[in-house]
JSON list of C-alpha atoms in Angstrom, two decimals:
[
{"chain": "A", "resi": 1, "resn": "MET", "atom": "CA", "xyz": [-70.58, -19.24, -7.01]},
{"chain": "A", "resi": 2, "resn": "ASN", "atom": "CA", "xyz": [-71.50, -17.70, -3.67]},
{"chain": "A", "resi": 3, "resn": "ASN", "atom": "CA", "xyz": [-74.06, -14.93, -4.25]},
{"chain": "A", "resi": 4, "resn": "LYS", "atom": "CA", "xyz": [-74.46, -14.00, -0.58]},
{"chain": "A", "resi": 5, "resn": "PRO", "atom": "CA", "xyz": [-74.17, -10.21, -0.18]},
{"chain": "A", "resi": 6, "resn": "MET", "atom": "CA", "xyz": [-71.04, -8.96, 1.52]},
{"chain": "A", "resi": 7, "resn": "THR", "atom": "CA", "xyz": [-71.28, -7.57, 5.02]},
{"chain": "A", "resi": 8, "resn": "VAL", "atom": "CA", "xyz": [-69.13, -5.25, 7.07]},
{"chain": "A", "resi": 9, "resn": "GLU", "atom": "CA", "xyz": [-67.76, -8.35, 8.79]},
{"chain": "A", "resi": 10, "resn": "ASP", "atom": "CA", "xyz": [-66.35, -9.52, 5.44]},
{"chain": "A", "resi": 11, "resn": "TYR", "atom": "CA", "xyz": [-64.04, -6.49, 5.25]},
{"chain": "A", "resi": 12, "resn": "PRO", "atom": "CA", "xyz": [-61.18, -6.54, 4.34]},
{"chain": "A", "resi": 13, "resn": "LEU", "atom": "CA", "xyz": [-62.19, -8.89, 1.56]},
{"chain": "A", "resi": 14, "resn": "ALA", "atom": "CA", "xyz": [-58.74, -10.24, 0.73]},
{"chain": "A", "resi": 15, "resn": "THR", "atom": "CA", "xyz": [-58.22, -11.31, 4.33]},
{"chain": "A", "resi": 16, "resn": "ARG", "atom": "CA", "xyz": [-61.70, -12.39, 5.39]},
{"chain": "A", "resi": 17, "resn": "CYS", "atom": "CA", "xyz": [-63.02, -14.05, 2.23]},
{"chain": "A", "resi": 18, "resn": "PRO", "atom": "CA", "xyz": [-60.26, -14.42, -0.37]},
{"chain": "A", "resi": 19, "resn": "GLU", "atom": "CA", "xyz": [-62.10, -17.36, -1.95]},
{"chain": "A", "resi": 20, "resn": "ARG", "atom": "CA", "xyz": [-64.76, -14.96, -3.27]},
{"chain": "A", "resi": 21, "resn": "ILE", "atom": "CA", "xyz": [-62.33, -12.54, -4.92]},
{"chain": "A", "resi": 22, "resn": "GLN", "atom": "CA", "xyz": [-61.38, -13.21, -8.52]},
{"chain": "A", "resi": 23, "resn": "THR", "atom": "CA", "xyz": [-59.33, -11.37, -11.10]},
{"chain": "A", "resi": 24, "resn": "PRO", "atom": "CA", "xyz": [-61.07, -9.92, -14.16]},
{"chain": "A", "resi": 25, "resn": "THR", "atom": "CA", "xyz": [-59.86, -13.01, -16.04]},
{"chain": "A", "resi": 26, "resn": "GLY", "atom": "CA", "xyz": [-61.55, -15.32, -13.52]},
{"chain": "A", "resi": 27, "resn": "LYS", "atom": "CA", "xyz": [-58.51, -16.48, -11.59]},
{"chain": "A", "resi": 28, "resn": "PRO", "atom": "CA", "xyz": [-58.74, -16.68, -7.80]},
{"chain": "A", "resi": 29, "resn": "SER", "atom": "CA", "xyz": [-56.97, -13.79, -6.08]},
{"chain": "A", "resi": 30, "resn": "THR", "atom": "CA", "xyz": [-54.97, -16.36, -4.14]},
{"chain": "A", "resi": 31, "resn": "ASP", "atom": "CA", "xyz": [-53.22, -17.22, -7.45]},
{"chain": "A", "resi": 32, "resn": "ILE", "atom": "CA", "xyz": [-51.57, -13.80, -7.45]},
{"chain": "A", "resi": 33, "resn": "THR", "atom": "CA", "xyz": [-48.17, -14.71, -6.09]},
{"chain": "A", "resi": 34, "resn": "LEU", "atom": "CA", "xyz": [-44.65, -13.69, -6.99]},
{"chain": "A", "resi": 35, "resn": "GLU", "atom": "CA", "xyz": [-43.95, -17.23, -8.14]},
{"chain": "A", "resi": 36, "resn": "ASN", "atom": "CA", "xyz": [-46.91, -17.18, -10.56]},
{"chain": "A", "resi": 37, "resn": "VAL", "atom": "CA", "xyz": [-45.95, -13.74, -11.88]},
{"chain": "A", "resi": 38, "resn": "LEU", "atom": "CA", "xyz": [-42.38, -14.88, -12.51]},
{"chain": "A", "resi": 39, "resn": "ALA", "atom": "CA", "xyz": [-43.65, -18.08, -14.16]},
{"chain": "A", "resi": 40, "resn": "GLY", "atom": "CA", "xyz": [-45.85, -16.02, -16.49]},
{"chain": "A", "resi": 41, "resn": "LYS", "atom": "CA", "xyz": [-49.07, -17.47, -15.08]},
{"chain": "A", "resi": 42, "resn": "ILE", "atom": "CA", "xyz": [-50.24, -14.03, -13.89]},
{"chain": "A", "resi": 43, "resn": "GLY", "atom": "CA", "xyz": [-50.28, -11.09, -16.28]},
{"chain": "A", "resi": 44, "resn": "PRO", "atom": "CA", "xyz": [-51.28, -7.40, -16.12]},
{"chain": "A", "resi": 45, "resn": "GLN", "atom": "CA", "xyz": [-54.99, -8.17, -16.64]},
{"chain": "A", "resi": 46, "resn": "ASP", "atom": "CA", "xyz": [-54.91, -10.43, -13.59]},
{"chain": "A", "resi": 47, "resn": "VAL", "atom": "CA", "xyz": [-53.86, -7.73, -11.16]},
{"chain": "A", "resi": 48, "resn": "ARG", "atom": "CA", "xyz": [-56.65, -5.30, -12.04]},
{"chain": "A", "resi": 49, "resn": "ILE", "atom": "CA", "xyz": [-59.72, -5.14, -9.86]},
{"chain": "A", "resi": 50, "resn": "SER", "atom": "CA", "xyz": [-62.83, -6.89, -11.14]},
{"chain": "A", "resi": 51, "resn": "ARG", "atom": "CA", "xyz": [-66.32, -5.47, -11.45]},
{"chain": "A", "resi": 52, "resn": "GLN", "atom": "CA", "xyz": [-67.54, -8.09, -8.95]},
{"chain": "A", "resi": 53, "resn": "THR", "atom": "CA", "xyz": [-64.97, -7.05, -6.34]},
{"chain": "A", "resi": 54, "resn": "LEU", "atom": "CA", "xyz": [-66.07, -3.42, -6.70]},
{"chain": "A", "resi": 55, "resn": "GLU", "atom": "CA", "xyz": [-69.68, -4.57, -6.27]},
{"chain": "A", "resi": 56, "resn": "TYR", "atom": "CA", "xyz": [-68.70, -6.36, -3.07]},
{"chain": "A", "resi": 57, "resn": "GLN", "atom": "CA", "xyz": [-67.05, -3.15, -1.83]},
{"chain": "A", "resi": 58, "resn": "ALA", "atom": "CA", "xyz": [-70.22, -1.22, -2.75]},
{"chain": "A", "resi": 59, "resn": "GLN", "atom": "CA", "xyz": [-72.36, -3.63, -0.72]},
{"chain": "A", "resi": 60, "resn": "ILE", "atom": "CA", "xyz": [-70.16, -3.05, 2.32]},
{"chain": "A", "resi": 61, "resn": "ALA", "atom": "CA", "xyz": [-70.25, 0.73, 1.81]},
{"chain": "A", "resi": 62, "resn": "GLU", "atom": "CA", "xyz": [-74.06, 0.66, 1.69]},
{"chain": "A", "resi": 63, "resn": "GLN", "atom": "CA", "xyz": [-74.22, -1.21, 4.98]},
{"chain": "A", "resi": 64, "resn": "MET", "atom": "CA", "xyz": [-72.11, 1.55, 6.48]},
{"chain": "A", "resi": 65, "resn": "HIS", "atom": "CA", "xyz": [-74.58, 4.13, 5.07]},
{"chain": "A", "resi": 66, "resn": "ARG", "atom": "CA", "xyz": [-71.96, 5.45, 2.67]},
{"chain": "A", "resi": 67, "resn": "HIS", "atom": "CA", "xyz": [-74.26, 5.54, -0.33]},
{"chain": "A", "resi": 68, "resn": "ALA", "atom": "CA", "xyz": [-72.19, 8.02, -2.35]},
{"chain": "A", "resi": 69, "resn": "ILE", "atom": "CA", "xyz": [-69.14, 5.77, -2.03]},
{"chain": "A", "resi": 70, "resn": "ALA", "atom": "CA", "xyz": [-71.24, 2.74, -3.03]},
{"chain": "A", "resi": 71, "resn": "ARG", "atom": "CA", "xyz": [-72.51, 4.60, -6.11]},
{"chain": "A", "resi": 72, "resn": "ASN", "atom": "CA", "xyz": [-68.94, 5.59, -7.07]},
{"chain": "A", "resi": 73, "resn": "LEU", "atom": "CA", "xyz": [-67.73, 2.01, -6.67]},
{"chain": "A", "resi": 74, "resn": "ARG", "atom": "CA", "xyz": [-70.52, 0.76, -8.95]},
{"chain": "A", "resi": 75, "resn": "ARG", "atom": "CA", "xyz": [-69.73, 3.47, -11.49]},
{"chain": "A", "resi": 76, "resn": "ALA", "atom": "CA", "xyz": [-66.07, 2.39, -11.41]},
{"chain": "A", "resi": 77, "resn": "GLY", "atom": "CA", "xyz": [-67.11, -1.24, -11.83]},
{"chain": "A", "resi": 78, "resn": "GLU", "atom": "CA", "xyz": [-69.01, -0.37, -14.98]},
{"chain": "A", "resi": 79, "resn": "LEU", "atom": "CA", "xyz": [-66.01, 1.45, -16.42]},
{"chain": "A", "resi": 80, "resn": "ILE", "atom": "CA", "xyz": [-63.88, -1.70, -16.33]},
{"chain": "A", "resi": 81, "resn": "ALA", "atom": "CA", "xyz": [-65.56, -3.00, -19.50]},
{"chain": "A", "resi": 82, "resn": "ILE", "atom": "CA", "xyz": [-64.99, 0.22, -21.44]},
{"chain": "A", "resi": 83, "resn": "PRO", "atom": "CA", "xyz": [-61.69, 0.59, -23.33]},
{"chain": "A", "resi": 84, "resn": "ASP", "atom": "CA", "xyz": [-59.37, 3.22, -21.84]},
{"chain": "A", "resi": 85, "resn": "ALA", "atom": "CA", "xyz": [-59.27, 5.21, -25.08]},
{"chain": "A", "resi": 86, "resn": "ARG", "atom": "CA", "xyz": [-63.08, 5.46, -25.09]},
{"chain": "A", "resi": 87, "resn": "ILE", "atom": "CA", "xyz": [-63.12, 6.58, -21.46]},
{"chain": "A", "resi": 88, "resn": "LEU", "atom": "CA", "xyz": [-60.72, 9.41, -22.36]},
{"chain": "A", "resi": 89, "resn": "GLU", "atom": "CA", "xyz": [-62.94, 10.41, -25.28]},
{"chain": "A", "resi": 90, "resn": "ILE", "atom": "CA", "xyz": [-65.96, 10.51, -22.99]},
{"chain": "A", "resi": 91, "resn": "TYR", "atom": "CA", "xyz": [-64.02, 12.50, -20.39]},
{"chain": "A", "resi": 92, "resn": "ASN", "atom": "CA", "xyz": [-63.13, 15.09, -23.03]},
{"chain": "A", "resi": 93, "resn": "ALA", "atom": "CA", "xyz": [-66.73, 15.17, -24.27]},
{"chain": "A", "resi": 94, "resn": "LEU", "atom": "CA", "xyz": [-67.85, 16.03, -20.74]},
{"chain": "A", "resi": 95, "resn": "ARG", "atom": "CA", "xyz": [-65.71, 19.14, -20.54]},
{"chain": "A", "resi": 96, "resn": "PRO", "atom": "CA", "xyz": [-67.75, 22.36, -20.80]},
{"chain": "A", "resi": 97, "resn": "PHE", "atom": "CA", "xyz": [-68.52, 23.57, -24.33]},
{"chain": "A", "resi": 98, "resn": "ARG", "atom": "CA", "xyz": [-67.15, 20.35, -25.92]},
{"chain": "A", "resi": 99, "resn": "SER", "atom": "CA", "xyz": [-70.43, 18.59, -26.72]},
{"chain": "A", "resi": 100, "resn": "THR", "atom": "CA", "xyz": [-74.00, 19.26, -27.69]},
{"chain": "A", "resi": 101, "resn": "VAL", "atom": "CA", "xyz": [-76.83, 17.82, -25.65]},
{"chain": "A", "resi": 102, "resn": "ALA", "atom": "CA", "xyz": [-77.49, 15.32, -28.46]},
{"chain": "A", "resi": 103, "resn": "GLU", "atom": "CA", "xyz": [-73.86, 14.13, -28.39]},
{"chain": "A", "resi": 104, "resn": "LEU", "atom": "CA", "xyz": [-73.95, 13.62, -24.62]},
{"chain": "A", "resi": 105, "resn": "LEU", "atom": "CA", "xyz": [-77.23, 11.74, -24.82]},
{"chain": "A", "resi": 106, "resn": "ALA", "atom": "CA", "xyz": [-75.75, 9.54, -27.58]},
{"chain": "A", "resi": 107, "resn": "ILE", "atom": "CA", "xyz": [-72.83, 8.71, -25.27]},
{"chain": "A", "resi": 108, "resn": "ALA", "atom": "CA", "xyz": [-75.27, 7.79, -22.50]},
{"chain": "A", "resi": 109, "resn": "ASP", "atom": "CA", "xyz": [-77.20, 5.53, -24.88]},
{"chain": "A", "resi": 110, "resn": "GLU", "atom": "CA", "xyz": [-73.93, 3.88, -26.00]},
{"chain": "A", "resi": 111, "resn": "LEU", "atom": "CA", "xyz": [-72.84, 3.25, -22.42]},
{"chain": "A", "resi": 112, "resn": "GLU", "atom": "CA", "xyz": [-76.16, 1.66, -21.59]},
{"chain": "A", "resi": 113, "resn": "ALA", "atom": "CA", "xyz": [-76.59, -0.43, -24.74]},
{"chain": "A", "resi": 114, "resn": "ARG", "atom": "CA", "xyz": [-73.02, -1.49, -25.44]},
{"chain": "A", "resi": 115, "resn": "TYR", "atom": "CA", "xyz": [-71.51, -1.78, -21.95]},
{"chain": "A", "resi": 116, "resn": "GLN", "atom": "CA", "xyz": [-74.55, -2.15, -19.65]},
{"chain": "A", "resi": 117, "resn": "ALA", "atom": "CA", "xyz": [-73.15, 0.87, -17.80]},
{"chain": "A", "resi": 118, "resn": "THR", "atom": "CA", "xyz": [-76.47, 2.19, -16.49]},
{"chain": "A", "resi": 119, "resn": "VAL", "atom": "CA", "xyz": [-75.02, 4.16, -13.57]},
{"chain": "A", "resi": 120, "resn": "ASN", "atom": "CA", "xyz": [-72.61, 5.98, -15.88]},
{"chain": "A", "resi": 121, "resn": "ALA", "atom": "CA", "xyz": [-75.32, 6.54, -18.49]},
{"chain": "A", "resi": 122, "resn": "THR", "atom": "CA", "xyz": [-77.48, 8.19, -15.84]},
{"chain": "A", "resi": 123, "resn": "PHE", "atom": "CA", "xyz": [-74.51, 10.35, -14.83]},
{"chain": "A", "resi": 124, "resn": "ILE", "atom": "CA", "xyz": [-73.99, 11.51, -18.44]},
{"chain": "A", "resi": 125, "resn": "ARG", "atom": "CA", "xyz": [-77.69, 12.31, -18.84]},
{"chain": "A", "resi": 126, "resn": "GLU", "atom": "CA", "xyz": [-77.62, 14.34, -15.62]},
{"chain": "A", "resi": 127, "resn": "ALA", "atom": "CA", "xyz": [-74.53, 16.18, -16.87]},
{"chain": "A", "resi": 128, "resn": "ALA", "atom": "CA", "xyz": [-76.29, 16.99, -20.15]},
{"chain": "A", "resi": 129, "resn": "GLU", "atom": "CA", "xyz": [-79.24, 18.43, -18.22]},
{"chain": "A", "resi": 130, "resn": "VAL", "atom": "CA", "xyz": [-77.02, 20.51, -15.93]},
{"chain": "A", "resi": 131, "resn": "TYR", "atom": "CA", "xyz": [-74.90, 21.75, -18.83]},
{"chain": "A", "resi": 132, "resn": "GLN", "atom": "CA", "xyz": [-78.07, 22.78, -20.63]},
{"chain": "A", "resi": 133, "resn": "GLN", "atom": "CA", "xyz": [-79.32, 24.69, -17.55]},
{"chain": "A", "resi": 134, "resn": "ARG", "atom": "CA", "xyz": [-75.96, 26.44, -17.11]},
{"chain": "A", "resi": 135, "resn": "ASP", "atom": "CA", "xyz": [-75.36, 27.10, -20.81]},
{"chain": "A", "resi": 136, "resn": "LYS", "atom": "CA", "xyz": [-72.20, 24.96, -20.91]},
{"chain": "A", "resi": 137, "resn": "LEU", "atom": "CA", "xyz": [-73.00, 23.05, -24.11]},
{"chain": "A", "resi": 138, "resn": "ARG", "atom": "CA", "xyz": [-71.30, 23.47, -27.47]},
{"chain": "A", "resi": 139, "resn": "LYS", "atom": "CA", "xyz": [-73.63, 25.19, -29.88]},
{"chain": "A", "resi": 140, "resn": "ALA", "atom": "CA", "xyz": [-74.77, 22.89, -32.67]},
{"chain": "A", "resi": 141, "resn": "GLY", "atom": "CA", "xyz": [-73.85, 23.94, -36.17]}
]
């Protein structure tokens, strides 16, 4: 596996370095062809973006001094491992007055421990702090 960081010259990834792009199931992106889809060799999980591809995009964004975009790409990469239903539950928990500070901190701990989603866990902890400052938390009880 090539661990060399991506550079601006590598963009667009699919054109400049397709050999480094893989599907979430580990197939090379070059395997995504109409023929393979029709033959059943490529399924829905194969056409989703992988965490590694989002990391490559984040590396390029950082080189362009687009740190907020890089952070968002890494946050998105972490979310790939989390089931969609759980993401929706977390989204609803983040709405004002829906959660206590303890519930939000428990979500952050879960994200970190279960999914290694440290960027998202930090985001949830920051949200808990801001909600506490702005009185946007559900009252315990």
